[in-house]
Amino acid sequence: MDKKALETLLSDMSTEEKVMQLVQIPGSEYEADAEITGVERGQVKESVKRLAGSTLGIWGSKRLKKIQEQYMKEHPHHIPLMFMLDVIHGHKTVLPCPLGQGASFDPEAVRKGAAMQAKEAAADGVHATFSPMADLCRDARWGRIMESTGEDKLLNSRMAAAMVEGYQGEDLKDSAHIAACVKHFAAYGAAEGGRDYNNTELSEHTLREHYLRAYGEAIKKDPVMVMTSFNSINGIPATGNTFLMKKVLREEFGFKGVLISDWGAVGEMINHGYAEDRKDAALKGMMAGVDIDMCSGCYSAHLEELVNSGAVPMKLLDEAVLRVLNMKNELGLFEDPFRGIDTDAGPVISEESRNLAREAAAAGLVLLENKGKALPLRKEKNAFIGPYADTKRLQSSWAFSGDDENTVSLWEAALELYGPEALKTAAGCTMLDQDAVTARGQRHVDHWQEENDRLLTEAVSAAEWADTVILCLGEDSAQSGEATSKASLKLPAVQLRLLSEIKKTGKRIVTLVFTGRPLELMEVRELSDALMICWLPGTEGGHAVLDVISGKRSPSGRLPVSFPYTVGQEPLHYDIYPTGRPKPENGPFEYTSRYLDCENGALYPFGYGLSYTSFEYGGEKLSAQKMSAPESITASVKVRNTGDMRGDVTVQLYIRDVCASRVRPVRELAGFRKISLDPGAEEEVSFVINEEMLRFWTAEEKWESEAGKFLVWICDSSSAGKPLEFRLEGRA
Ligand code: BGC
């Protein structure tokens, strides 16, 4: 349909019909078994259901075809219904959770992964996904850190942009692609105390320089949608925040697509103390520029009345509706309301998608310790012990359209690779402590103590038989994701007991940690010979982990988030602002900015990760010591594989603006490149530094660079390397 035809359609619609294009209702209204949390079916009036422009949380070629047929028949203008779904890290084939994808430091692989997800979801009738989540996360207590690609704005920007490209492809009419939605705008990751849905207080410069960056970069790739966040920012809920939605999102970022609220967030402005009642909430959401009200019911109940009374101008309504119609049009729904589901075939997990998932999961595994070269595993007796040793629950709480039964567990992959002779497995303990709480409530196991004693005895005897124990520990997959904030970052006590009992057998211990968030790993580090973070690795998790621990490939993942010594350090991130009393390297420490009982920095810092081979960095240099715009400088380093195995290495570029009108972080990631090197091979890696990369939100509240001294590190992690120096001359 061309623009004119869309406008004609709009002018022919009644106010009620228009309003309903802005109403999204839960998929459970159409089908009893739609995967929607916390909502009973039948809460939405039939009149709303008949006209509501979109729904979410429902998929499947056959059933969506049926729903679409019925809906279009009844709709006065036969406008198709739009189906949205949280395809976060996989639809049928599940990739590692986003944090695990972040650890790959490989945006191209992430783009390909998103394209694969889009293809599978589209074949199940899905038109749009609520991804990528571009929220910057510096607080491991916040369970949704699992859904992000980490604590760094540049890494997040590249990953979020790659996901938008992957989901949407070149042309949205191509039914192998779906619309992307950049969320949660804005600064949801900064929730105070790491408690989900909590308020955020952020200065404008921290907001702009750190928190807004990844959304902005992702929006440059033209995502069809953006979603508001649940939190308030500096006293104003994001969903009613005109500064954010009108000034930043529409004016500055030039976003032209559809702005959707988060689930119920329009109505939640009442709880925030920002809207008096549901009518006021609808008014405030609409005036702030929220196009689609996801499931709060405020628009469906009050928007028509608000438009009729003139409180909401018809022009505003028309603009919002036109954006929604335009989205349907871009998706090609007017030509083919059954796009992707013309046949009932539905998606299949192909060999290609499995390979992609295996590669993605393997690329994100981060080796933190490898004492005495405990890894790769030797061809000897290996015991896979722990609650993650033989489970198919390797996907996160946000992969609900993927079935566990398609997942390859570690144990299955180990049997496949080594055969049963030299292997044993034992659960060792329950996944959770007694009465542990997950997002969906209390987990209670009958006879918990007896059960754990029995499991432990079994595990100790398997360990005594083995030469090496591969101890598979972690957080339950329902302990990260939405509404899973935690005040402790320790592994469950029952798992730590297992570790210390296994240690007593004197066997070599390779600990694999499955998690959606950084954890406190001091004790685990001490008791283990090798330690590797496996995140929530998805459908091919078992194969991917075995590929790496068996030595078929070398680990190459890097931490996309800092792992703390203790939870008391949170929020923790490497790109902190300096203080007037920095802690000196070698003391005296009195009256400096430090903890009495803990290091300032991370136990394992951002960008850190080991390999089976070794790499040497040398000859770091800058092409010039001075630069003025529009010139650029090249920073380069020679990296050599000095070990005896092929491996990937992620070379990182960090910059510090030493003195500016506003203090600048002690280091900021300014570039990264992942390369593969054969043993003995060397490659020069270079990065271009230009004036644009040095801009920040100055004391004059402008994006500008300032002349002066800059430090540059080309190195292996956020705490490695020696800096080089250059000066930026003149003012841009
Ligand atoms: C989450 C969003 C999600 C939406 C729809 C909300 O609770 O915050 O991230 O996209 O639900 O499922």
XYZ file of C-alpha atoms and ligand atoms in Angstrom:
744
model
C 0.000 0.000 0.000
C 1.378 3.466 -0.713
C 1.348 6.335 1.771
C -1.707 7.884 0.170
C -3.719 4.701 0.420
C -2.794 4.395 4.094
C -3.957 7.951 4.734
C -7.204 7.261 2.915
C -7.725 4.192 5.041
C -7.068 6.228 8.174
C -9.542 8.920 7.187
C -12.188 6.279 6.710
C -11.762 4.795 10.198
C -13.978 5.667 13.160
C -12.360 7.122 16.301
C -12.995 3.841 18.090
C -11.286 1.870 15.325
C -8.328 4.241 15.412
C -7.961 3.993 19.170
C -8.047 0.216 18.986
C -5.044 0.154 16.657
C -3.161 1.494 19.678
C -4.403 -1.261 21.951
C -2.448 -4.443 22.495
C -4.051 -7.341 24.321
C -2.588 -10.597 25.641
C -2.519 -13.613 23.354
C -4.225 -15.584 26.114
C -7.410 -13.830 25.050
C -7.350 -15.823 21.814
C -6.042 -19.112 23.093
C -6.132 -20.662 26.517
C -2.583 -21.982 26.296
C -0.764 -18.830 25.214
C 2.394 -18.390 27.279
C 1.480 -15.271 29.144
C 2.363 -14.776 32.752
C 0.042 -13.409 35.357
C -2.953 -12.879 33.119
C -6.198 -14.724 33.180
C -8.000 -15.238 29.937
C -11.207 -13.317 29.429
C -10.261 -10.029 31.050
C -10.648 -8.115 27.818
C -14.113 -7.127 26.577
C -15.271 -8.783 23.354
C -15.644 -5.355 21.697
C -11.967 -4.622 22.416
C -10.815 -8.043 21.308
C -12.607 -7.593 18.002
C -10.740 -4.390 17.161
C -7.450 -4.397 19.134
C -4.651 -3.880 16.598
C -2.067 -6.235 18.055
C -1.479 -9.055 20.470
C 1.524 -10.752 22.053
C 2.773 -13.975 23.485
C 1.152 -16.298 20.989
C 2.653 -18.222 18.074
C 2.136 -21.233 15.823
C 1.292 -21.195 12.127
C -1.989 -23.064 12.361
C -3.501 -21.258 15.276
C -2.403 -17.781 14.181
C -3.871 -18.388 10.751
C -7.180 -19.261 12.351
C -7.120 -16.210 14.594
C -6.165 -13.900 11.712
C -8.926 -15.237 9.465
C -11.557 -14.716 12.134
C -10.240 -11.296 13.137
C -10.085 -9.896 9.624
C -13.534 -11.123 8.831
C -14.948 -9.173 11.756
C -12.814 -6.055 11.435
C -14.755 -3.241 9.706
C -11.788 -2.384 7.457
C -10.264 -5.861 7.377
C -7.027 -4.514 8.816
C -4.811 -7.429 9.813
C -3.940 -8.169 13.423
C -0.276 -7.960 14.372
C 1.367 -10.765 16.393
C 4.314 -9.940 18.640
C 6.441 -12.213 20.789
C 9.483 -12.047 23.038
C 11.955 -13.832 20.806
C 14.898 -12.882 22.973
C 17.590 -15.435 22.256
C 15.846 -17.960 20.119
C 12.473 -19.199 19.018
C 12.850 -22.942 18.459
C 16.629 -23.153 18.272
C 17.816 -21.328 21.350
C 21.065 -19.387 21.308
C 22.952 -18.498 24.478
C 21.271 -15.839 26.621
C 22.155 -12.300 25.497
C 24.836 -11.933 28.184
C 26.487 -15.073 26.788
C 26.253 -13.603 23.300
C 27.879 -10.424 24.582
C 30.808 -12.545 25.766
C 31.549 -13.518 22.173
C 32.549 -9.928 21.336
C 31.393 -10.858 17.840
C 28.597 -8.623 16.497
C 28.541 -10.376 13.122
C 27.794 -13.710 14.762
C 25.089 -12.009 16.807
C 23.571 -10.560 13.627
C 23.452 -14.008 12.054
C 21.897 -15.409 15.210
C 19.163 -12.764 15.159
C 18.449 -13.530 11.495
C 18.055 -17.205 12.384
C 15.672 -16.364 15.221
C 13.654 -14.124 12.902
C 13.354 -16.855 10.290
C 12.070 -19.403 12.795
C 9.688 -16.973 14.496
C 8.317 -15.679 11.180
C 7.547 -19.256 10.128
C 5.414 -19.456 13.265
C 3.441 -16.343 12.339
C 5.320 -13.833 14.493
C 5.584 -10.309 13.063
C 7.664 -8.535 15.689
C 9.977 -9.382 18.547
C 10.580 -7.372 21.702
C 14.332 -7.415 21.267
C 17.093 -6.174 21.449
C 17.322 -5.088 25.048
C 19.882 -2.304 24.898
C 19.817 -1.490 28.623
C 23.218 -0.791 30.128
C 23.664 -3.038 33.183
C 26.181 -2.403 35.881
C 24.449 -4.205 38.689
C 24.601 -7.971 38.984
C 21.778 -7.938 41.515
C 19.380 -7.022 38.712
C 18.214 -10.319 37.217
C 17.629 -8.795 33.808
C 21.368 -8.325 33.352
C 21.061 -11.748 31.694
C 18.986 -10.173 28.895
C 21.617 -7.543 28.162
C 24.972 -7.823 26.468
C 26.668 -6.311 29.482
C 28.070 -3.250 31.178
C 29.734 -1.494 28.283
C 28.050 1.030 26.044
C 30.168 0.340 22.974
C 29.777 -3.425 23.179
C 26.039 -3.008 23.797
C 25.727 -0.540 20.914
C 27.371 -2.914 18.457
C 25.384 -5.902 19.675
C 22.020 -4.131 19.734
C 22.618 -2.677 16.268
C 23.606 -6.116 14.968
C 20.435 -7.649 16.397
C 18.222 -5.036 14.733
C 19.932 -5.742 11.416
C 19.629 -9.475 11.874
C 15.940 -9.465 12.798
C 14.833 -6.984 10.169
C 17.135 -7.825 7.248
C 17.126 -5.609 4.194
C 13.408 -5.689 3.557
C 10.759 -6.387 6.155
C 8.380 -7.606 3.482
C 10.664 -10.599 3.120
C 8.785 -13.069 5.269
C 11.997 -14.478 6.735
C 12.348 -11.295 8.776
C 10.472 -9.656 11.619
C 10.301 -6.209 13.181
C 12.717 -5.423 16.003
C 11.916 -3.444 19.136
C 14.686 -1.660 21.009
C 13.916 -1.720 24.714
C 13.532 -0.602 27.503
C 13.742 3.105 26.913
C 15.352 4.279 29.061
C 17.879 3.372 31.735
C 15.887 0.421 33.060
C 19.238 -1.175 33.948
C 19.981 1.579 36.452
C 17.173 0.572 38.836
C 18.235 1.599 42.327
C 19.720 -1.216 44.398
C 19.427 -3.537 41.406
C 15.792 -4.095 42.368
C 13.590 -4.677 39.343
C 11.028 -2.003 38.432
C 12.698 0.378 40.886
C 13.347 4.062 40.251
C 16.492 5.467 38.702
C 18.240 8.713 39.539
C 20.756 9.698 36.905
C 22.483 12.935 36.053
C 21.914 14.028 32.484
C 25.553 13.479 31.561
C 25.639 9.906 32.890
C 22.317 9.241 31.193
C 23.497 10.602 27.873
C 27.058 9.366 27.864
C 26.431 5.891 29.180
C 22.830 4.811 29.390
C 21.369 6.289 26.200
C 24.192 5.293 23.898
C 23.244 1.757 22.916
C 19.604 2.660 22.276
C 20.796 5.514 20.067
C 23.151 3.325 18.054
C 20.521 0.620 17.628
C 17.960 3.201 16.517
C 20.329 4.265 13.732
C 19.545 0.873 12.178
C 15.851 1.815 11.915
C 14.128 -0.620 14.243
C 10.383 -0.578 13.650
C 9.629 -0.247 17.364
C 10.964 1.097 20.640
C 9.567 0.082 24.044
C 9.355 2.318 27.105
C 10.723 1.095 30.425
C 8.981 0.449 33.741
C 11.195 2.701 35.844
C 10.922 6.373 36.566
C 13.917 8.558 35.781
C 14.626 11.472 38.055
C 11.052 11.391 39.288
C 9.195 10.903 36.007
C 8.067 7.455 34.807
C 9.661 6.672 31.451
C 6.235 5.913 29.977
C 5.045 9.474 30.634
C 8.387 11.136 30.122
C 8.179 13.743 27.383
C 11.850 14.684 27.695
C 12.837 11.116 26.896
C 10.188 10.261 24.349
C 9.763 13.519 22.515
C 13.054 15.340 22.885
C 15.546 12.498 22.969
C 13.841 9.685 21.088
C 11.921 11.533 18.401
C 13.858 14.787 17.979
C 17.437 13.850 18.714
C 17.502 10.187 17.688
C 15.053 10.840 14.829
C 13.014 7.723 15.642
C 10.052 7.506 13.270
C 8.631 4.126 14.204
C 6.127 2.856 16.748
C 6.634 3.507 20.448
C 5.073 0.785 22.573
C 4.745 0.818 26.358
C 6.065 -2.058 28.408
C 3.486 -4.469 29.796
C 0.932 -2.495 31.793
C 3.341 0.431 32.152
C 0.767 3.056 31.147
C -1.471 2.027 34.055
C 1.508 1.717 36.407
C 1.926 5.481 36.275
C -0.841 5.499 38.902
C 1.282 3.416 41.295
C 4.251 5.628 40.534
C 2.176 8.539 41.809
C 2.304 10.267 38.452
C -1.239 9.700 37.142
C -4.360 10.073 39.228
C -6.434 7.372 37.585
C -6.569 5.241 34.448
C -7.947 8.055 32.345
C -5.148 10.347 33.487
C -2.637 7.578 32.760
C -3.982 7.211 29.210
C -3.714 10.968 28.751
C -0.152 11.109 30.078
C 0.988 8.113 28.027
C -0.510 9.534 24.871
C 0.822 13.043 25.437
C 4.309 11.622 26.043
C 4.068 9.887 22.667
C 3.352 6.251 23.567
C 1.653 4.801 20.485
C 0.683 1.323 21.655
C -0.552 0.602 25.160
C 0.629 -2.929 25.938
C -2.034 -4.573 28.033
C -2.812 -1.890 30.631
C -6.287 -1.352 29.180
C -6.075 2.413 29.803
C -6.195 3.351 26.111
C -9.035 0.974 25.325
C -11.075 2.310 28.231
C -10.384 6.036 27.981
C -8.629 7.215 24.852
C -11.744 7.635 22.732
C -13.323 9.760 25.414
C -10.126 11.821 25.733
C -10.088 12.435 21.992
C -13.778 13.316 21.875
C -13.361 15.834 24.675
C -10.397 17.424 22.901
C -7.963 16.584 25.727
C -6.015 14.491 23.210
C -5.934 16.202 19.802
C -7.243 14.081 16.917
C -4.055 14.966 15.081
C -2.003 13.224 17.742
C -4.198 10.155 17.543
C -3.968 10.110 13.748
C -0.189 10.343 13.818
C 0.082 7.434 16.226
C -2.379 5.283 14.284
C -0.622 6.044 11.025
C 2.637 4.797 12.526
C 0.956 1.525 13.486
C -0.673 1.147 10.060
C 2.643 1.935 8.501
C 4.275 -0.853 10.515
C 1.669 -3.315 9.252
C 2.310 -2.047 5.782
C 6.082 -2.350 6.059
C 5.604 -5.929 7.142
C 3.563 -6.516 4.005
C 0.501 -7.507 6.015
C -1.986 -5.676 3.809
C -0.834 -7.736 0.832
C -0.422 -10.940 2.803
C -1.960 -11.096 6.279
C -0.689 -14.688 6.497
C 2.935 -13.838 5.788
C 5.222 -16.681 6.771
C 2.329 -19.020 7.529
C 0.792 -19.559 4.097
C 1.619 -23.204 4.655
C 1.191 -24.852 8.045
C 4.741 -26.167 8.036
C 6.060 -24.030 10.908
C 9.721 -23.725 11.807
C 12.076 -26.674 12.019
C 15.284 -26.872 13.959
C 17.701 -27.380 11.109
C 21.256 -28.617 11.135
C 22.256 -25.127 10.090
C 20.512 -23.504 13.054
C 21.981 -26.064 15.445
C 25.463 -25.366 14.088
C 24.927 -21.660 14.529
C 23.708 -22.128 18.101
C 26.651 -24.425 18.890
C 29.129 -21.939 17.505
C 27.475 -19.023 19.360
C 27.462 -20.880 22.667
C 31.069 -22.026 22.324
C 32.237 -18.525 21.379
C 30.778 -17.093 24.586
C 32.341 -19.501 27.086
C 34.765 -17.612 29.313
C 37.693 -19.447 30.884
C 38.621 -17.689 34.128
C 41.143 -20.096 35.666
C 43.186 -22.970 34.354
C 45.629 -24.018 37.063
C 48.073 -26.730 36.006
C 46.362 -26.853 32.612
C 43.415 -28.710 34.078
C 41.692 -28.052 30.763
C 41.399 -29.385 28.121
C 40.250 -32.667 29.635
C 42.617 -35.583 29.447
C 41.591 -38.967 28.082
C 41.064 -40.481 31.505
C 38.182 -41.092 33.880
C 35.933 -38.043 33.941
C 32.944 -37.586 36.236
C 30.303 -34.996 35.351
C 28.829 -33.990 38.678
C 26.371 -31.302 39.745
C 22.855 -30.105 39.043
C 23.859 -28.860 35.582
C 25.614 -32.100 34.578
C 22.592 -33.760 33.068
C 19.846 -31.218 32.590
C 18.187 -29.909 29.492
C 17.259 -26.682 31.244
C 20.035 -24.745 29.552
C 17.924 -21.889 28.247
C 16.803 -18.817 30.117
C 13.416 -17.785 31.440
C 13.083 -15.698 28.269
C 13.193 -18.599 25.841
C 9.707 -19.874 26.400
C 8.971 -20.798 22.795
C 11.990 -23.137 22.726
C 11.413 -26.653 24.033
C 13.831 -28.144 26.550
C 13.490 -31.511 24.855
C 15.461 -30.209 21.863
C 18.365 -29.253 24.083
C 21.539 -31.293 24.239
C 22.643 -31.708 27.845
C 26.297 -31.863 28.854
C 25.965 -35.504 29.738
C 24.488 -36.389 26.333
C 27.273 -34.515 24.581
C 29.919 -36.178 26.770
C 28.562 -39.655 25.992
C 28.514 -38.819 22.307
C 32.116 -37.662 22.373
C 33.770 -40.095 24.762
C 31.462 -43.108 24.960
C 30.233 -44.511 28.287
C 33.337 -46.433 29.445
C 35.336 -43.714 31.107
C 32.451 -41.519 32.225
C 30.173 -41.201 35.210
C 27.560 -38.681 36.192
C 25.797 -37.687 39.399
C 23.545 -34.741 40.247
C 25.322 -34.219 43.578
C 22.655 -31.929 44.994
C 19.449 -30.118 44.188
C 19.736 -27.032 42.031
C 18.415 -24.749 44.744
C 18.620 -24.360 48.476
C 15.671 -25.408 50.555
C 12.833 -22.930 50.119
C 14.760 -20.857 47.573
C 12.629 -18.272 45.820
C 12.479 -17.885 42.055
C 10.538 -15.381 39.965
C 7.533 -17.642 39.917
C 7.501 -18.347 43.645
C 8.896 -20.626 46.289
C 10.566 -23.859 45.195
C 10.014 -26.524 47.734
C 11.491 -30.028 47.569
C 10.071 -32.693 49.887
C 12.624 -34.382 52.171
C 15.151 -31.897 50.922
C 17.888 -32.749 53.443
C 17.633 -36.525 52.988
C 17.561 -36.115 49.248
C 20.684 -33.952 49.283
C 22.560 -36.299 51.591
C 21.800 -39.162 49.245
C 22.864 -37.175 46.166
C 26.076 -36.103 47.859
C 27.079 -39.671 48.787
C 26.518 -40.741 45.202
C 28.572 -37.821 43.882
C 31.483 -38.408 46.232
C 31.709 -42.006 45.148
C 31.695 -40.970 41.462
C 34.441 -38.440 42.250
C 36.514 -41.083 44.020
C 36.334 -43.250 40.916
C 37.342 -40.398 38.582
C 40.602 -38.636 37.765
C 38.879 -35.356 36.971
C 35.550 -34.033 38.197
C 33.712 -31.671 35.902
C 31.582 -29.882 38.441
C 28.559 -28.321 36.781
C 27.132 -25.664 39.093
C 25.099 -22.516 38.730
C 21.996 -20.508 39.273
C 18.723 -22.029 38.245
C 17.591 -20.588 34.909
C 14.527 -19.110 36.654
C 16.793 -17.065 38.924
C 17.654 -14.523 36.253
C 15.361 -12.593 33.971
C 12.439 -10.393 34.931
C 11.602 -9.950 38.627
C 14.648 -11.924 39.809
C 16.669 -9.342 41.681
C 18.927 -10.807 44.339
C 20.763 -9.403 47.315
C 23.207 -12.319 47.347
C 25.394 -13.336 44.444
C 26.595 -16.581 45.931
C 25.912 -19.978 44.470
C 23.306 -21.914 46.457
C 24.790 -23.184 49.741
C 23.919 -26.752 48.796
C 26.126 -26.462 45.688
C 29.003 -24.950 47.667
C 28.746 -27.853 50.086
C 29.030 -30.233 47.137
C 32.148 -28.412 45.912
C 33.897 -28.575 49.279
C 33.056 -32.260 49.735
C 34.343 -33.105 46.266
C 37.502 -31.129 47.031
C 38.165 -33.507 49.915
C 38.552 -36.375 47.437
C 41.692 -34.652 46.145
C 40.645 -35.020 42.526
C 41.235 -32.422 39.842
C 38.196 -30.124 39.694
C 37.025 -28.325 36.587
C 34.125 -26.088 37.637
C 31.649 -24.952 35.022
C 29.290 -22.189 36.140
C 25.929 -21.755 34.412
C 24.492 -18.355 35.137
C 22.634 -15.346 33.798
C 24.485 -12.885 36.020
C 27.926 -12.314 37.556
C 28.351 -14.290 40.772
C 30.708 -14.178 43.747
C 33.297 -16.797 42.883
C 36.133 -16.375 45.408
C 35.502 -19.670 47.140
C 34.853 -21.487 43.880
C 38.082 -20.133 42.436
C 40.068 -21.343 45.434
C 38.680 -24.857 45.375
C 38.773 -25.392 41.603
C 41.624 -26.128 39.229
C 39.812 -24.699 36.233
C 36.832 -22.355 36.209
C 34.699 -21.514 33.211
C 31.544 -19.405 32.822
C 29.021 -21.073 30.547
C 26.075 -18.606 30.937
C 22.767 -20.179 29.846
C 24.054 -21.667 26.609
C 20.835 -22.780 24.875
C 19.839 -25.699 22.656
C 23.371 -26.699 21.712
C 24.844 -25.913 25.118
C 26.034 -29.458 25.797
C 27.864 -29.789 22.507
C 29.379 -26.317 22.777
C 30.722 -26.900 26.274
C 32.162 -30.291 25.281
C 33.776 -28.763 22.189
C 35.695 -26.442 24.471
C 36.476 -28.591 27.507
C 37.577 -31.476 25.297
C 40.035 -29.189 23.536
C 38.431 -29.428 20.100
C 38.568 -25.655 20.224
C 40.117 -23.116 22.528
C 37.910 -20.901 24.699
C 37.690 -17.342 23.426
C 34.866 -15.594 25.297
C 35.512 -12.427 27.269
C 33.557 -11.115 30.227
C 30.980 -8.548 29.114
C 30.442 -7.709 32.805
C 32.674 -7.409 35.848
C 32.544 -10.297 38.302
C 32.799 -8.910 41.854
C 34.643 -10.174 44.900
C 31.488 -9.499 46.854
C 27.994 -8.208 46.284
C 28.861 -5.136 48.386
C 30.795 -3.754 45.409
C 27.691 -3.561 43.220
C 26.986 -1.660 41.055
C 30.378 -2.548 39.644
C 31.816 -1.539 36.300
C 35.235 -0.760 34.922
C 34.476 2.654 33.372
C 34.187 4.552 36.642
C 34.865 8.237 37.125
C 38.122 9.048 38.899
C 38.098 10.470 42.423
C 40.203 13.118 44.130
C 41.736 10.382 46.269
C 42.473 7.446 44.008
C 43.792 4.351 45.744
C 47.537 4.142 44.947
C 48.911 0.918 43.598
C 51.306 0.244 46.470
C 50.021 2.280 49.407
C 49.844 4.081 51.719
C 46.105 3.519 51.419
C 44.791 5.542 54.356
C 42.288 8.232 53.420
C 42.028 7.059 49.827
C 38.905 5.937 48.012
C 38.729 2.249 48.875
C 36.996 -0.472 50.884
C 38.679 -1.558 54.114
C 37.725 -5.155 53.497
C 37.813 -5.593 49.720
C 39.538 -4.567 46.532
C 37.980 -1.726 44.570
C 38.049 -3.502 41.238
C 36.555 -6.752 40.047
C 37.689 -10.262 40.870
C 37.457 -10.813 37.112
C 37.244 -7.592 35.105
C 35.328 -6.645 31.985
C 37.077 -7.938 28.857
C 38.891 -10.722 30.706
C 39.126 -14.308 29.489
C 41.784 -17.001 29.061
C 42.636 -19.295 26.196
C 44.387 -22.688 25.989
C 47.058 -21.007 23.938
C 48.961 -17.838 24.871
C 49.149 -14.494 23.122
C 51.839 -11.884 23.335
C 51.139 -8.206 22.708
C 54.038 -6.052 21.488
C 55.010 -2.957 19.555
C 51.997 -0.917 20.670
C 52.145 2.396 18.845
C 50.227 5.444 17.706
C 50.741 6.813 14.195
C 51.068 10.348 15.630
C 51.275 12.037 19.003
C 49.048 14.923 17.972
C 45.772 15.124 16.163
C 43.290 17.786 15.189
C 39.929 17.181 13.529
C 39.283 15.967 10.861
C 42.534 14.004 11.128
C 42.723 10.617 12.710
C 45.375 8.564 14.467
C 45.984 4.860 14.052
C 46.655 2.808 17.162
C 48.256 -0.549 16.467
C 49.673 -3.575 18.184
C 51.277 -6.812 17.106
C 49.660 -9.906 18.566
C 51.411 -13.252 18.406
C 50.149 -16.716 19.252
C 52.990 -18.026 21.409
C 51.270 -21.269 22.383
C 50.731 -24.515 20.557
C 47.085 -24.335 19.561
C 45.027 -22.206 17.208
C 42.983 -19.668 19.141
C 40.873 -16.508 18.946
C 41.813 -13.358 20.781
C 39.821 -10.170 21.328
C 42.104 -7.165 21.103
C 40.644 -4.197 22.973
C 41.196 -0.462 22.588
C 40.562 1.798 25.577
C 40.825 5.584 25.765
C 40.907 8.074 28.604
C 40.382 11.802 28.288
C 42.743 12.927 31.032
C 41.367 16.398 31.789
C 38.066 17.852 30.615
C 35.303 20.256 31.563
C 33.542 17.276 33.124
C 35.387 14.322 34.611
C 35.752 11.450 32.188
C 35.917 7.721 33.001
C 39.266 6.165 33.926
C 39.000 4.076 30.745
C 36.375 3.563 28.062
C 36.250 0.829 25.467
C 36.722 2.518 22.101
C 37.113 -0.511 19.850
C 37.596 -4.270 19.812
C 38.552 -6.873 17.246
C 38.471 -10.628 17.447
C 41.121 -12.434 15.413
C 42.156 -16.065 14.980
C 45.821 -17.018 15.047
C 47.616 -20.275 14.352
C 50.477 -21.235 16.648
C 53.442 -18.982 15.928
C 51.380 -16.618 13.767
C 51.422 -12.882 14.290
C 49.023 -10.161 13.159
C 49.060 -6.414 13.424
C 45.743 -5.126 14.700
C 44.974 -1.462 14.224
C 42.209 0.903 15.231
C 41.449 4.329 13.875
C 40.920 7.034 16.492
C 39.092 10.112 15.242
C 37.781 13.235 16.892
C 34.199 11.990 16.898
C 35.187 9.130 19.196
C 36.454 11.638 21.745
C 33.218 13.586 22.100
C 31.259 13.674 25.325
C 28.491 15.657 27.035
C 30.496 18.674 28.100
C 29.928 21.104 30.952
C 28.248 23.294 28.327
C 25.841 20.425 27.611
C 27.005 19.774 24.079
C 28.414 16.684 22.371
C 31.925 17.889 21.756
C 35.512 16.906 22.155
C 37.922 19.054 24.107
C 41.586 19.641 23.368
C 44.097 18.028 25.683
C 45.846 14.844 26.630
C 44.444 11.369 25.965
C 45.670 7.956 27.072
C 45.292 4.886 24.887
C 45.553 1.212 25.787
C 45.596 -1.563 23.191
C 45.364 -4.604 25.346
C 43.740 -7.763 26.554
C 41.196 -6.591 29.160
C 39.907 -3.481 30.916
C 42.622 -3.793 33.549
C 45.569 -4.730 31.340
C 48.192 -2.867 29.325
C 50.324 0.258 29.568
C 48.990 3.502 28.138
C 50.281 5.471 25.158
C 49.593 9.195 24.886
C 48.459 11.726 22.321
C 47.069 15.250 22.308
C 43.981 16.496 20.603
C 44.553 19.993 19.362
C 42.054 22.756 18.730
C 38.361 22.434 19.357
C 36.049 20.627 17.016
C 8.969 -7.101 29.936
C 9.343 -6.830 28.492
C 8.624 -7.769 27.576
C 7.137 -7.619 27.826
C 6.282 -8.474 26.915
C 7.470 -7.178 30.139
O 7.148 -7.657 31.395
O 9.523 -6.090 30.749
O 10.729 -6.930 28.330
O 8.957 -7.519 26.254
O 6.861 -7.978 29.163
O 6.353 -9.802 27.245
